[in-house]
mmCIF file with all atom_site columns, C-alpha atoms in Angstrom:
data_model
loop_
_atom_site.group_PDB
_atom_site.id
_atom_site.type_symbol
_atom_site.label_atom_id
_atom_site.label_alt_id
_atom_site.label_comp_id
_atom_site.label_asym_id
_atom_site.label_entity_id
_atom_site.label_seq_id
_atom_site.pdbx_PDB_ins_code
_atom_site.Cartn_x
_atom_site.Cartn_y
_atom_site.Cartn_z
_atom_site.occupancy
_atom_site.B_iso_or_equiv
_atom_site.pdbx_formal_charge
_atom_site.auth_seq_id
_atom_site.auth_comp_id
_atom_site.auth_asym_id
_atom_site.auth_atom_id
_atom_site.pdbx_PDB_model_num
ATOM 1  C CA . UNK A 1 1  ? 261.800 33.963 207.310 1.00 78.00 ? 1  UNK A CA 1
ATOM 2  C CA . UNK A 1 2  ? 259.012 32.150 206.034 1.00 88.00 ? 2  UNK A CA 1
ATOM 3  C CA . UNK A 1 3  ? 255.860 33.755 203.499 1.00 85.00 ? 3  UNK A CA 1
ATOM 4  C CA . UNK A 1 4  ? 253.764 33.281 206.493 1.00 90.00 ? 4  UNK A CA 1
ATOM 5  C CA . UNK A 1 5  ? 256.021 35.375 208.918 1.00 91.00 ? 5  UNK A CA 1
ATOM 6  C CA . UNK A 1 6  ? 256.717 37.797 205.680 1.00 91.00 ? 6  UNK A CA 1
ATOM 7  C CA . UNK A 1 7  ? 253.115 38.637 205.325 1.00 92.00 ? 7  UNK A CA 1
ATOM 8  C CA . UNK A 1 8  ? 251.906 39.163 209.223 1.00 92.00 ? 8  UNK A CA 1
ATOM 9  C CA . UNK A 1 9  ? 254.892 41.657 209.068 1.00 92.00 ? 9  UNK A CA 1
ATOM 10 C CA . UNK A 1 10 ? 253.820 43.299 206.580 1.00 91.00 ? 10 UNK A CA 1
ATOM 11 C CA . UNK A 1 11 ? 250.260 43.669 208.284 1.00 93.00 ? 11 UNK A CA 1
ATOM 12 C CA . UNK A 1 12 ? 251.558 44.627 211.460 1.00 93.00 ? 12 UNK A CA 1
ATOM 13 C CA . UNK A 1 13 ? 253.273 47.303 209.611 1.00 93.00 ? 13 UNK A CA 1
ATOM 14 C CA . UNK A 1 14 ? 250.896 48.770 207.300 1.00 93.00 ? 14 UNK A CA 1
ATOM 15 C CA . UNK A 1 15 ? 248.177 48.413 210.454 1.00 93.00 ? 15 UNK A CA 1
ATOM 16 C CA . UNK A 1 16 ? 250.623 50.623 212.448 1.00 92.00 ? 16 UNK A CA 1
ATOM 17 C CA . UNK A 1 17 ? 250.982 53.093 209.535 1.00 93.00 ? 17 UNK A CA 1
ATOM 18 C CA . UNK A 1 18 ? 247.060 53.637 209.356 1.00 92.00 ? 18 UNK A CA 1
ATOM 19 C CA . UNK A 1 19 ? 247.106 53.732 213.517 1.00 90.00 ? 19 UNK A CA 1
ATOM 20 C CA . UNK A 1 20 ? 249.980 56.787 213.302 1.00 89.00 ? 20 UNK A CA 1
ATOM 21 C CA . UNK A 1 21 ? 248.472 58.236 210.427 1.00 88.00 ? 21 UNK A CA 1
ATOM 22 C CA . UNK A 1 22 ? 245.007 58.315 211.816 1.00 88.00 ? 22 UNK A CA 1
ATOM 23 C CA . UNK A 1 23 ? 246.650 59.715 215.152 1.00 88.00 ? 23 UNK A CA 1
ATOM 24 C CA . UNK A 1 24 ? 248.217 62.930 212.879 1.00 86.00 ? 24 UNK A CA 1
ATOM 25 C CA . UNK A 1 25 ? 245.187 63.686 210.935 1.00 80.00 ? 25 UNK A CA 1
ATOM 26 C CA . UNK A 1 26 ? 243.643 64.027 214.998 1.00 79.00 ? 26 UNK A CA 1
ATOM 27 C CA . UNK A 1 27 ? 245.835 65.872 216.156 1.00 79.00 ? 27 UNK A CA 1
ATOM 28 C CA . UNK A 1 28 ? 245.805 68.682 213.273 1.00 83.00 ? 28 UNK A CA 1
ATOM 29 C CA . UNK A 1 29 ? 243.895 71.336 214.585 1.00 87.00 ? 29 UNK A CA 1
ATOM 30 C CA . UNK A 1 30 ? 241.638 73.146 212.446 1.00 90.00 ? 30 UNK A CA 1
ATOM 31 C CA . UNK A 1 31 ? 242.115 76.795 210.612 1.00 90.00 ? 31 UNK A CA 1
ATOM 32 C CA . UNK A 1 32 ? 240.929 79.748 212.504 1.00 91.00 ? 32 UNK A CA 1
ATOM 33 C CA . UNK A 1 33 ? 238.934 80.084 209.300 1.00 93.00 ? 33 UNK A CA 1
ATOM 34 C CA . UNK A 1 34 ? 236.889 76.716 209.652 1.00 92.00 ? 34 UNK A CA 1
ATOM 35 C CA . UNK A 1 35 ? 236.288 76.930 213.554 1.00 93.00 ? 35 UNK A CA 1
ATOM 36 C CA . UNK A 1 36 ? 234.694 80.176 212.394 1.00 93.00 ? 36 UNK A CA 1
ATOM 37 C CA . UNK A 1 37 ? 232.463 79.087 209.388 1.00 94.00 ? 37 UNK A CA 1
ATOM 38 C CA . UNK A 1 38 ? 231.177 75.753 212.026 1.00 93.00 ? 38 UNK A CA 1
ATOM 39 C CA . UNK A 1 39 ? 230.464 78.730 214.669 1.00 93.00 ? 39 UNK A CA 1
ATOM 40 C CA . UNK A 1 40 ? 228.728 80.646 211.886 1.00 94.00 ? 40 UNK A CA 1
ATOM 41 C CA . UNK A 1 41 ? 226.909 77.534 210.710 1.00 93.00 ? 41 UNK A CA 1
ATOM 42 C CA . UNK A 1 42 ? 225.401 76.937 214.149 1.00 92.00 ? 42 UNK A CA 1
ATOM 43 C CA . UNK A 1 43 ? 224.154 80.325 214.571 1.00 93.00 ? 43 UNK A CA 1
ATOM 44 C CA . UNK A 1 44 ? 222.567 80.541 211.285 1.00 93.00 ? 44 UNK A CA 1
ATOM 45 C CA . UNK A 1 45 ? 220.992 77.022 212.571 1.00 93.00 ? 45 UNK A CA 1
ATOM 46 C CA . UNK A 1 46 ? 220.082 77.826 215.720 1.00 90.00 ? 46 UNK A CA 1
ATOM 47 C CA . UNK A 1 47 ? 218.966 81.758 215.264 1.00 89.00 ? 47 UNK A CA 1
ATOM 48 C CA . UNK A 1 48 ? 218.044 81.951 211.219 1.00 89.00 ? 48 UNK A CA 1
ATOM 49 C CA . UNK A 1 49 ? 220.775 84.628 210.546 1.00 88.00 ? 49 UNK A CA 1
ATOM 50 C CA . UNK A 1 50 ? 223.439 85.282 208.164 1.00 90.00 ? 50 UNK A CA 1
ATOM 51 C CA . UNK A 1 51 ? 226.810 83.810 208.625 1.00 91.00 ? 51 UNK A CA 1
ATOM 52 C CA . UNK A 1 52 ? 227.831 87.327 207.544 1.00 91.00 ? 52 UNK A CA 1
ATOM 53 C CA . UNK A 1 53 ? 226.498 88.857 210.749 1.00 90.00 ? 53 UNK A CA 1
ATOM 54 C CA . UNK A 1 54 ? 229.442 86.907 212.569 1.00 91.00 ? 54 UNK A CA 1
ATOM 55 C CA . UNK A 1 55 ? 232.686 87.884 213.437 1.00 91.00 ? 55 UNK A CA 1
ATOM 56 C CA . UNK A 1 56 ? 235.914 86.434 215.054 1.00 91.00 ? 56 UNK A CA 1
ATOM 57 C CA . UNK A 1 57 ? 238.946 87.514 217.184 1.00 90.00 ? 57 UNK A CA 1
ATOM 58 C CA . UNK A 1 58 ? 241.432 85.710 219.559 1.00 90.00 ? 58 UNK A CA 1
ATOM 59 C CA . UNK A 1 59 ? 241.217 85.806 223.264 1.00 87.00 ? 59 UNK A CA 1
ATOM 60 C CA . UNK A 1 60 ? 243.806 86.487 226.034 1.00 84.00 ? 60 UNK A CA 1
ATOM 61 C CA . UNK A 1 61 ? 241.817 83.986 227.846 1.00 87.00 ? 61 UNK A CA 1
ATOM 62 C CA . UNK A 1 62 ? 243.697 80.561 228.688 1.00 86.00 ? 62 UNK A CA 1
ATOM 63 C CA . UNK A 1 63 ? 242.533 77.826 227.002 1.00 89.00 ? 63 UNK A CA 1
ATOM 64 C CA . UNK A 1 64 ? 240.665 79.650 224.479 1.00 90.00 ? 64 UNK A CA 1
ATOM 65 C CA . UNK A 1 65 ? 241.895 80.461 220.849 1.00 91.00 ? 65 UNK A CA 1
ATOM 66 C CA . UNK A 1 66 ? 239.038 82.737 219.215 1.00 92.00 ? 66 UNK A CA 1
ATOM 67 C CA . UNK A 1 67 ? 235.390 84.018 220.481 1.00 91.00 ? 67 UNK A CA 1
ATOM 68 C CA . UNK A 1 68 ? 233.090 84.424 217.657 1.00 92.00 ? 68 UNK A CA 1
ATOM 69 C CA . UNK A 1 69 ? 230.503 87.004 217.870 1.00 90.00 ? 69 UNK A CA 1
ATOM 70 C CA . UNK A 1 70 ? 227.462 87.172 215.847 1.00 90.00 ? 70 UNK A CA 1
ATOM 71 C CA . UNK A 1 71 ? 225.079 89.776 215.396 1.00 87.00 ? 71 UNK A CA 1
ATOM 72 C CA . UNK A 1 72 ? 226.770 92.681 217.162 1.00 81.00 ? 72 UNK A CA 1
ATOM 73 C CA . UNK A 1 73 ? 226.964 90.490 220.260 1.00 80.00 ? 73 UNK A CA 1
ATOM 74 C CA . UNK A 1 74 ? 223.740 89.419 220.414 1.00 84.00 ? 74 UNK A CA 1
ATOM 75 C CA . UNK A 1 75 ? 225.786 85.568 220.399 1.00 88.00 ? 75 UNK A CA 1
ATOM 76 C CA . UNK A 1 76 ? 228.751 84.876 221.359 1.00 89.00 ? 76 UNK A CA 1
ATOM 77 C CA . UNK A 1 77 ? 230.973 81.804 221.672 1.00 90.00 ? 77 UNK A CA 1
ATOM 78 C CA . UNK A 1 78 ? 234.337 80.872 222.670 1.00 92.00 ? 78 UNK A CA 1
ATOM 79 C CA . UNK A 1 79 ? 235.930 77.814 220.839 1.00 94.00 ? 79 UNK A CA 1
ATOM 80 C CA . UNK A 1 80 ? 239.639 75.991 221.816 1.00 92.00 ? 80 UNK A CA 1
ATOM 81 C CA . UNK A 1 81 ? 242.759 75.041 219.995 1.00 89.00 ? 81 UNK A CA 1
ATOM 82 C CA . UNK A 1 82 ? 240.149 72.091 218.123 1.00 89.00 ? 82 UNK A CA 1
ATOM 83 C CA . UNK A 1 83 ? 237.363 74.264 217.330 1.00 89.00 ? 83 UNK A CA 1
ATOM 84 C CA . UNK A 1 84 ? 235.793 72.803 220.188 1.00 91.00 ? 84 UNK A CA 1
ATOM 85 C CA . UNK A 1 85 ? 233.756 75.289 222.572 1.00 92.00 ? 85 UNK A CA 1
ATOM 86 C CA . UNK A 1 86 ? 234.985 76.365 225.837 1.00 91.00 ? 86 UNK A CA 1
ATOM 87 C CA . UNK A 1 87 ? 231.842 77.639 228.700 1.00 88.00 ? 87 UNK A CA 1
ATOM 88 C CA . UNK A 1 88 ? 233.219 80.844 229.489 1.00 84.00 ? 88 UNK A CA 1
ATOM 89 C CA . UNK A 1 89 ? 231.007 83.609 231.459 1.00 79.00 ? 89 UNK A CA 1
ATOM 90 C CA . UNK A 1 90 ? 229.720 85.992 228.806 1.00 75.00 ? 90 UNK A CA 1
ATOM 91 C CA . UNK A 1 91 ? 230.930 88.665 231.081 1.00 74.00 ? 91 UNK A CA 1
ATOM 92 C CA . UNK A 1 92 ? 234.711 88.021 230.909 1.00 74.00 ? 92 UNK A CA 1
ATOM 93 C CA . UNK A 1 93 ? 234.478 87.848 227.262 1.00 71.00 ? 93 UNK A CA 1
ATOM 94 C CA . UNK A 1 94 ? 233.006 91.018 226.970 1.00 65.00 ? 94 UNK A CA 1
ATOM 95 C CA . UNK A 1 95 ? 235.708 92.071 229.856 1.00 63.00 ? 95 UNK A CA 1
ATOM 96 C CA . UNK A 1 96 ? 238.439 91.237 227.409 1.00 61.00 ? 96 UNK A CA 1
ATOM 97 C CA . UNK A 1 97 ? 240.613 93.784 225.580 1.00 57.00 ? 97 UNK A CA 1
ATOM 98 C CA . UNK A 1 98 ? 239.396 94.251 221.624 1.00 53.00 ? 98 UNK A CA 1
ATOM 99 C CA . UNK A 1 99 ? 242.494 94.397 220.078 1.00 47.00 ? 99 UNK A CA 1
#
């Protein structure tokens, strides 16, 4: 094997380590406790509250992981597995058991 040949191996397998490692740090989904602060963060943003006036709890609802409410339901959001939200009507959230 020649230098030449040595070194394009050695590219084509450190570029395929950055590919799979970029591909794991995707697919790590986020804490329920940082899908919650973001949620917070937009409706302090979008309303001028507190983040303190939100809260969080999971959902029996496929497909979504927690609903944040904020402000004693005066805004509510459902967010996925990623921390990405998920348009559910407001009235089967509030239709859900509050356990």
């Amino acid at each position: 094997m020649t230098g030449l040949q040595r070194i394009s191996l050695a590219a084509l397998v450190a570029l395929a380590f950055c590919a799979g490692l970029l591909w794991w740090v995707r697919s790590v989904p986020p804490s329920e406790t940082a899908i919650i602060d973001a949620a917070a963060a937009d409706y302090v943003a979008r309303t001028g509250g507190a983040p303190t006036d939100c809260a969080a709890r999971p959902s029996a609802l496929p497909e979504v992981r927690l609903v944040v409410i904020c402000a004693e339901g005066a805004w509510v959001a459902a967010f996925d597995d990623y921390g990405r939200p998920v348009a559910v009507d407001r009235d089967k959230l509030e239709e859900e058991p509050l356990t």
